[in-house]
Amino acid sequence: MSIAAAQKRSFGAVLWDYLTTVDHKKIAHLYLIGGGFFFLLGGLEAMIIRIQLIKPENDFVSAGFYNEVFTMHGTTMIFLAAMPLLLGLMNAAVPLQIGARDVAFPFLNSLGFWLFMFGGLLLNMSWFFGGAPDAGWTSYVPVSTTSPGHGVDFYVMGLQIAGAGTLIGGINFLVTIINMRAPGMTFMRMPLFSWTTFITSVLILFAFPALTVGLFLLMFDRMFGTAFFDVSLGGNTIIWQHLFWIFGHPEVYILILPTFGIFSDVFSTFSKKRLFGYTAMVFATILIAFLGFMVWAHHMFTVGLGPVANSLFAIATMAIAVPTGIKIFNWLATMWGGSITINTTMLWSLGFIPTFTIGGMTGVMVASVVADYQYHDTYFVVAHFHYVIVGGTVFGIMAGLHHWWPKMFGRILNETMGKLTFWTFFIGFHLTFFIQHFLGLMGMPRRYWVFLENQGLDLGNLISTIGAFFMAFGVIVFMINVVYSAVKGEKAGADPWDGRTLEWTIASPPPFYNFKQTPLVRGLDPLWIEKTEGKGKMTPAEPLGDIHMPNPTFLPFMMSLGLFVAGFGFIYQVNYDWAYGLLFGGMAITLVCMLLRSLKDDHGYHIPKEELEGKAK
Amino acid sequence: MSHDQSLNPEIMPNEPEKATLEGKNKFLGFWFFLGGETVLFASLFGTFLALRHSTADGPTANELFGLELVFIMTMLLLTSSLTSVYAVYQMRNNNFKKMQLWFGITAVLGFAFLGCEIYEFTHYITEYGFTFRSSAFGSAFYALVGFHGGHVTFGLAWLIALMLRNAKRGLNLYNAPKYYTFSLYWHFIDVIWVFIFTVVYLMGKVG
Ligand code: HEM
Ligand SMILES: [Cu+2]
């Protein structure tokens, strides 16, 4: 691949390029495509749920199908939409923000993506092979161990493969951020999005292995007849809940912390001010992450852990509201007295503040043990977590997309359509979920297929469903916007937002080697420093030299494909002996690819200095 | 930083595993990976501790375990860790032949350990009919110890691939980090085994 690859290429060549790419900027595109696809799928499932609940005793879908739909909705949104979209933004922005030529492990980066993609596909194959998982996204035993058919098996195998991909991604970002920062880019000069990516990666590293083990035990109970959760042989069902939530609670912070970083960068950029309380923001992030590991049992108050355990977990949970509150005030203070631009990116960020605050308040409410006995498994909890996950994570992803779209694709998203998307989605969101607090307080249970007439639930549910249609409309407008901007969008220069950080110092989209010369960083908001001092561009930290690049490779795709095939083998060996062929065949593909990877030295290649000199800019 | 000259064995630096950026990344990334593995094994240990008395009228830990065999296994694995230390020491001396030799001894000890474990498992199955389906204890035991055994197996395959691959080409800045991370992995497995020895076998014997 040479620099002069600007000519039009055939579709096959582009496809092959993406299948073999190890460039973090292209992997970011892949994550957006994959995560976006699953987001639409999860959204479709949400619409089915809301249509079913539009009126009492509706019969739009059957009870069994409803279980599958809400299970897949939750699982898809968390594992296959929100997290990958965040990983996409991280891949797009973080190496540029810290002034790195590349990530630490380009090969593993692509492996992480393909594992996620094939894991997600495997999970969704269940729709075509006799039924999707139906035990909730938390897959509590014994509901999951006794669920007939193979739905839950697809859940187990799909999430195991996708989870391995996420773990790899986390390790990659940790090492990239520690080892590859540009000269002068100390930790306390890092943009907040890079910081939260770093802390999120720590959470991924320590949370995901618990899920791995949980899924492994569930897999063995379901497929190989072990007795971890089989009470008649001494098994214990609470183990699953502990393992799941030791992973699951940090997971909600894996979803929220990166968007905290996005909002921090956005507020300071569009207020033309340094982030207020930078140091406090960093330490609040670390504190939230730390507490995030201490509070998993607040999902198990009603299990009967006893009053002492419940009280401790309740207090630890409420403590999280403190650093979160600090952040909210720092964002407000950042805007205070700033010269604020309100565009689509800012609208999503501004909309986030009241929304997330409400979610935090209901969080403290459910963290109160006595009250949680009332709220637990009602629509109140549904309202709580949608306020934080949609109001925090989805709003943040939308803000991040509008913010970095020009950097990623060289085109600016249309503002009018962007505003239309925001307002319809924002209004629809509050219509849908605000009322659910009251539905929950009135006793509407979670995960029920129908509700009865004349219990005061009719109107609330109707409004909720109408809100969902508004949100769907907003998403459709966004998709039109994406297509429109690809064809007709305004071309973006290197620095369309008058930015403050390093990613805005290079062309949009950036050259595949990122920085021709690594920049010298002299403080927080490095580009802004150079602008205020009248230079407007970075001083290079090194003379122009050869740049070392990794080779593209097809192996990550093949490794993941092998596991995908083996996943089918594991699932069907229960009924059919031929499935062992898939099992061993798939594993063989993966292992042979691994062996090839370690036997064949891959030193990458160099872009010679002369070629770089030839390029203007 | 040009690659070709960094591959020259004449100018091997003191810590060849950390001399290049790629090496540093591997080194650090591998430590993080081991951090994740720690949580993985901690979860399995937690599960085992919760289920170790749930024998469902099947054989108990006390009936099954014989400490002699486990002691021998422990010695084999501990020694193999020591020999891998010698190997890394020889790597730092830039003495490729001796490094391969010590890693070879490490592999032999590892295989001996694995042999003992296979013998142990078959013994439980044939003599006592104790499988991972017998009871929740059985499931937890085979999950934890078997998972460790799986790690040993994988480690051996990795080591052999490394040794064969590099047999003819000697030490360089490209493969030194690979040998080094292997040795980290091997120590990790060894430490886990010490915990298994204590939590599974010793505690199983004393009740
Ligand atoms: C001030 C901060 C927060 C507090 C005090 C809090 C507290 C709680 C508590 C106690 C529960 C369990 C309720 C029950 O099941 O009865 C819960 C559920 C939940 N929370 Fe939060 N939370 C907070 C922030 C967040 C954030 C930031 C997210 C996600 C980004 C989140 C996502 C969730 C989810 C997904 C559930 C439901 C899990 C399920 O049962 O399926 N929460 N929260
Ligand atoms: Cu939680």
GROMACS .gro file of N, CA and C in nm, chain A residues 104-105 171 174-175 178-180 205-206 209-210 212-213 216-217 220 224-228 232-236 239 243 548 594-595 598-603 606, chain B residues 1-3 7 21-22 24-26 28-29 32-33 35-36 39-40 43-44 47 50-51 54 56 132-136 139-140 143 147 154 161 165 169 174 178:
model
  234
  104ALA      N    1  -0.051   0.017   2.015
  104ALA     CA    2   0.058  -0.071   2.054
  104ALA      C    3   0.053  -0.204   1.980
  105PHE      N    4  -0.068  -0.257   1.962
  105PHE     CA    5  -0.082  -0.389   1.900
  105PHE      C    6  -0.181  -0.383   1.784
  171ILE      N    7  -0.671  -0.419   2.665
  171ILE     CA    8  -0.526  -0.428   2.687
  171ILE      C    9  -0.452  -0.340   2.587
  174LEU      N   10  -0.462   0.018   2.698
  174LEU     CA   11  -0.378   0.042   2.815
  174LEU      C   12  -0.233   0.062   2.773
  175VAL      N   13  -0.182  -0.031   2.694
  175VAL     CA   14  -0.041  -0.024   2.656
  175VAL      C   15  -0.017   0.096   2.564
  178ILE      N   16   0.000   0.406   2.780
  178ILE     CA   17   0.117   0.415   2.868
  178ILE      C   18   0.245   0.436   2.786
  179ASN      N   19   0.260   0.361   2.677
  179ASN     CA   20   0.390   0.358   2.609
  179ASN      C   21   0.404   0.450   2.489
  180MET      N   22   0.297   0.500   2.433
  180MET     CA   23   0.309   0.562   2.301
  180MET      C   24   0.272   0.709   2.298
  205LEU      N   25  -1.036  -0.482   3.175
  205LEU     CA   26  -0.938  -0.585   3.208
  205LEU      C   27  -0.979  -0.664   3.332
  206PHE      N   28  -1.032  -0.595   3.432
  206PHE     CA   29  -1.063  -0.667   3.556
  206PHE      C   30  -1.206  -0.715   3.564
  209PRO      N   31  -1.296  -1.088   3.277
  209PRO     CA   32  -1.266  -1.227   3.313
  209PRO      C   33  -1.371  -1.291   3.404
  210ALA      N   34  -1.437  -1.211   3.488
  210ALA     CA   35  -1.543  -1.269   3.572
  210ALA      C   36  -1.657  -1.318   3.485
  212THR      N   37  -1.622  -1.412   3.174
  212THR     CA   38  -1.567  -1.529   3.105
  212THR      C   39  -1.591  -1.654   3.187
  213VAL      N   40  -1.559  -1.647   3.317
  213VAL     CA   41  -1.576  -1.764   3.402
  213VAL      C   42  -1.723  -1.797   3.418
  216PHE      N   43  -1.841  -1.964   3.114
  216PHE     CA   44  -1.776  -2.095   3.107
  216PHE      C   45  -1.853  -2.196   3.194
  217LEU      N   46  -1.889  -2.155   3.316
  217LEU     CA   47  -1.964  -2.246   3.404
  217LEU      C   48  -2.101  -2.275   3.345
  220PHE      N   49  -2.070  -2.517   3.061
  220PHE     CA   50  -2.049  -2.656   3.103
  220PHE      C   51  -2.175  -2.717   3.162
  224PHE      N   52  -2.235  -2.984   2.894
  224PHE     CA   53  -2.157  -3.102   2.932
  224PHE      C   54  -2.202  -3.163   3.065
  225GLY      N   55  -2.317  -3.119   3.114
  225GLY     CA   56  -2.377  -3.187   3.229
  225GLY      C   57  -2.307  -3.167   3.362
  226THR      N   58  -2.232  -3.062   3.380
  226THR     CA   59  -2.175  -3.036   3.512
  226THR      C   60  -2.283  -2.981   3.606
  227ALA      N   61  -2.245  -2.955   3.729
  227ALA     CA   62  -2.347  -2.928   3.832
  227ALA      C   63  -2.322  -2.799   3.910
  228PHE      N   64  -2.257  -2.701   3.846
  228PHE     CA   65  -2.229  -2.577   3.920
  228PHE      C   66  -2.357  -2.514   3.974
  232SER      N   67  -2.964  -2.998   4.296
  232SER     CA   68  -2.978  -3.135   4.342
  232SER      C   69  -2.843  -3.203   4.357
  233LEU      N   70  -2.740  -3.152   4.292
  233LEU     CA   71  -2.606  -3.210   4.309
  233LEU      C   72  -2.516  -3.116   4.390
  234GLY      N   73  -2.579  -3.027   4.466
  234GLY     CA   74  -2.500  -2.939   4.553
  234GLY      C   75  -2.465  -2.806   4.491
  235GLY      N   76  -2.512  -2.780   4.368
  235GLY     CA   77  -2.477  -2.654   4.302
  235GLY      C   78  -2.541  -2.534   4.371
  236ASN      N   79  -2.498  -2.418   4.329
  236ASN     CA   80  -2.539  -2.296   4.398
  236ASN      C   81  -2.571  -2.190   4.293
  239ILE      N   82  -2.397  -1.816   4.283
  239ILE     CA   83  -2.265  -1.795   4.224
  239ILE      C   84  -2.277  -1.722   4.090
  243LEU      N   85  -2.093  -1.370   4.001
  243LEU     CA   86  -2.000  -1.355   3.889
  243LEU      C   87  -2.056  -1.258   3.787
  548HIS      N   88   0.787   0.345   1.065
  548HIS     CA   89   0.767   0.200   1.065
  548HIS      C   90   0.619   0.169   1.071
  594MET      N   91  -0.309  -1.915   1.468
  594MET     CA   92  -0.224  -1.866   1.576
  594MET      C   93  -0.080  -1.911   1.556
  595LEU      N   94  -0.068  -2.038   1.516
  595LEU     CA   95   0.066  -2.092   1.494
  595LEU      C   96   0.136  -2.017   1.382
  598SER      N   97   0.271  -1.700   1.495
  598SER     CA   98   0.394  -1.698   1.575
  598SER      C   99   0.514  -1.754   1.497
  599LEU      N  100   0.488  -1.835   1.395
  599LEU     CA  101   0.601  -1.891   1.321
  599LEU      C  102   0.655  -1.794   1.216
  600LYS      N  103   0.566  -1.711   1.164
  600LYS     CA  104   0.610  -1.624   1.056
  600LYS      C  105   0.645  -1.487   1.114
  601ASP      N  106   0.770  -1.451   1.108
  601ASP     CA  107   0.809  -1.319   1.157
  601ASP      C  108   0.747  -1.212   1.070
  602ASP      N  109   0.692  -1.111   1.134
  602ASP     CA  110   0.629  -1.003   1.060
  602ASP      C  111   0.687  -0.871   1.109
  603HIS      N  112   0.786  -0.823   1.035
  603HIS     CA  113   0.854  -0.702   1.080
  603HIS      C  114   0.790  -0.574   1.032
  606HIS      N  115   0.874   0.000   0.612
  606HIS     CA  116   0.904   0.140   0.640
  606HIS      C  117   0.857   0.230   0.528
  618MET      N  118   1.422   0.443   1.431
  618MET     CA  119   1.458   0.310   1.482
  618MET      C  120   1.443   0.209   1.368
  619SER      N  121   1.551   0.174   1.309
  619SER     CA  122   1.544   0.081   1.196
  619SER      C  123   1.551  -0.063   1.246
  620HIS      N  124   1.476  -0.149   1.178
  620HIS     CA  125   1.465  -0.285   1.230
  620HIS      C  126   1.587  -0.370   1.203
  624LEU      N  127   1.836  -0.606   1.464
  624LEU     CA  128   1.837  -0.753   1.469
  624LEU      C  129   1.979  -0.808   1.476
  638LEU      N  130   1.056  -0.071   2.101
  638LEU     CA  131   0.922  -0.031   2.145
  638LEU      C  132   0.828  -0.150   2.139
  639GLU      N  133   0.842  -0.233   2.034
  639GLU     CA  134   0.757  -0.352   2.024
  639GLU      C  135   0.777  -0.440   2.146
  641LYS      N  136   0.888  -0.351   2.447
  641LYS     CA  137   0.831  -0.285   2.565
  641LYS      C  138   0.680  -0.304   2.568
  642ASN      N  139   0.617  -0.287   2.451
  642ASN     CA  140   0.472  -0.305   2.445
  642ASN      C  141   0.431  -0.447   2.482
  643LYS      N  142   0.504  -0.544   2.427
  643LYS     CA  143   0.473  -0.683   2.456
  643LYS      C  144   0.484  -0.710   2.605
  645LEU      N  145   0.472  -0.502   2.864
  645LEU     CA  146   0.368  -0.439   2.944
  645LEU      C  147   0.232  -0.502   2.919
  646GLY      N  148   0.202  -0.523   2.790
  646GLY     CA  149   0.074  -0.585   2.756
  646GLY      C  150   0.059  -0.720   2.821
  649PHE      N  151  -0.043  -0.692   3.177
  649PHE     CA  152  -0.185  -0.665   3.189
  649PHE      C  153  -0.266  -0.792   3.165
  650PHE      N  154  -0.226  -0.867   3.064
  650PHE     CA  155  -0.294  -0.993   3.038
  650PHE      C  156  -0.295  -1.081   3.162
  652GLY      N  157  -0.281  -0.978   3.463
  652GLY     CA  158  -0.376  -0.918   3.556
  652GLY      C  159  -0.516  -0.972   3.531
  653GLY      N  160  -0.555  -0.978   3.404
  653GLY     CA  161  -0.685  -1.035   3.370
  653GLY      C  162  -0.694  -1.181   3.409
  656VAL      N  163  -0.784  -1.232   3.770
  656VAL     CA  164  -0.928  -1.226   3.799
  656VAL      C  165  -0.995  -1.356   3.757
  657LEU      N  166  -0.953  -1.407   3.644
  657LEU     CA  167  -1.009  -1.532   3.595
  657LEU      C  168  -0.992  -1.644   3.696
  660SER      N  169  -1.190  -1.591   4.019
  660SER     CA  170  -1.330  -1.630   4.007
  660SER      C  171  -1.346  -1.781   4.020
  661LEU      N  172  -1.254  -1.855   3.959
  661LEU     CA  173  -1.262  -2.000   3.970
  661LEU      C  174  -1.235  -2.047   4.113
  664THR      N  175  -1.548  -1.983   4.312
  664THR     CA  176  -1.647  -2.086   4.285
  664THR      C  177  -1.611  -2.215   4.358
  667ALA      N  178  -1.680  -2.197   4.726
  667ALA     CA  179  -1.823  -2.204   4.759
  667ALA      C  180  -1.876  -2.346   4.747
  668LEU      N  181  -1.816  -2.427   4.662
  668LEU     CA  182  -1.874  -2.557   4.631
  668LEU      C  183  -1.795  -2.675   4.687
  671SER      N  184  -1.985  -2.938   4.866
  671SER     CA  185  -2.110  -2.983   4.805
  671SER      C  186  -2.086  -3.112   4.728
  673ALA      N  187  -2.261  -3.397   4.739
  673ALA     CA  188  -2.381  -3.473   4.698
  673ALA      C  189  -2.363  -3.622   4.717
  749PHE      N  190  -1.657  -3.480   3.651
  749PHE     CA  191  -1.709  -3.345   3.672
  749PHE      C  192  -1.861  -3.341   3.675
  750ARG      N  193  -1.923  -3.457   3.660
  750ARG     CA  194  -2.069  -3.461   3.673
  750ARG      C  195  -2.113  -3.519   3.807
  751SER      N  196  -2.017  -3.569   3.887
  751SER     CA  197  -2.055  -3.640   4.009
  751SER      C  198  -2.126  -3.549   4.108
  752SER      N  199  -2.075  -3.428   4.125
  752SER     CA  200  -2.131  -3.337   4.224
  752SER      C  201  -2.083  -3.196   4.189
  753ALA      N  202  -2.139  -3.098   4.257
  753ALA     CA  203  -2.092  -2.962   4.234
  753ALA      C  204  -1.945  -2.951   4.270
  756SER      N  205  -1.750  -3.074   3.975
  756SER     CA  206  -1.746  -2.975   3.869
  756SER      C  207  -1.644  -2.867   3.900
  757ALA      N  208  -1.649  -2.818   4.026
  757ALA     CA  209  -1.560  -2.708   4.062
  757ALA      C  210  -1.415  -2.753   4.064
  760ALA      N  211  -1.296  -2.800   3.707
  760ALA     CA  212  -1.288  -2.670   3.639
  760ALA      C  213  -1.161  -2.597   3.678
  764PHE      N  214  -0.850  -2.624   3.438
  764PHE     CA  215  -0.821  -2.499   3.370
  764PHE      C  216  -0.673  -2.466   3.383
  771PHE      N  217  -0.113  -2.537   2.704
  771PHE     CA  218  -0.095  -2.430   2.609
  771PHE      C  219   0.046  -2.372   2.618
  778ALA      N  220   0.687  -2.435   2.013
  778ALA     CA  221   0.683  -2.359   1.888
  778ALA      C  222   0.796  -2.256   1.884
  782ARG      N  223   1.103  -2.285   1.623
  782ARG     CA  224   1.105  -2.176   1.527
  782ARG      C  225   1.241  -2.106   1.524
  786ARG      N  226   1.806  -1.969   1.419
  786ARG     CA  227   1.832  -1.828   1.391
  786ARG      C  228   1.889  -1.751   1.509
  791TYR      N  229   1.387  -0.933   1.809
  791TYR     CA  230   1.249  -0.963   1.772
  791TYR      C  231   1.195  -1.079   1.854
  795LYS      N  232   0.955  -1.245   2.306
  795LYS     CA  233   0.866  -1.361   2.304
  795LYS      C  234   0.909  -1.463   2.409
   0.00000   0.00000   0.00000
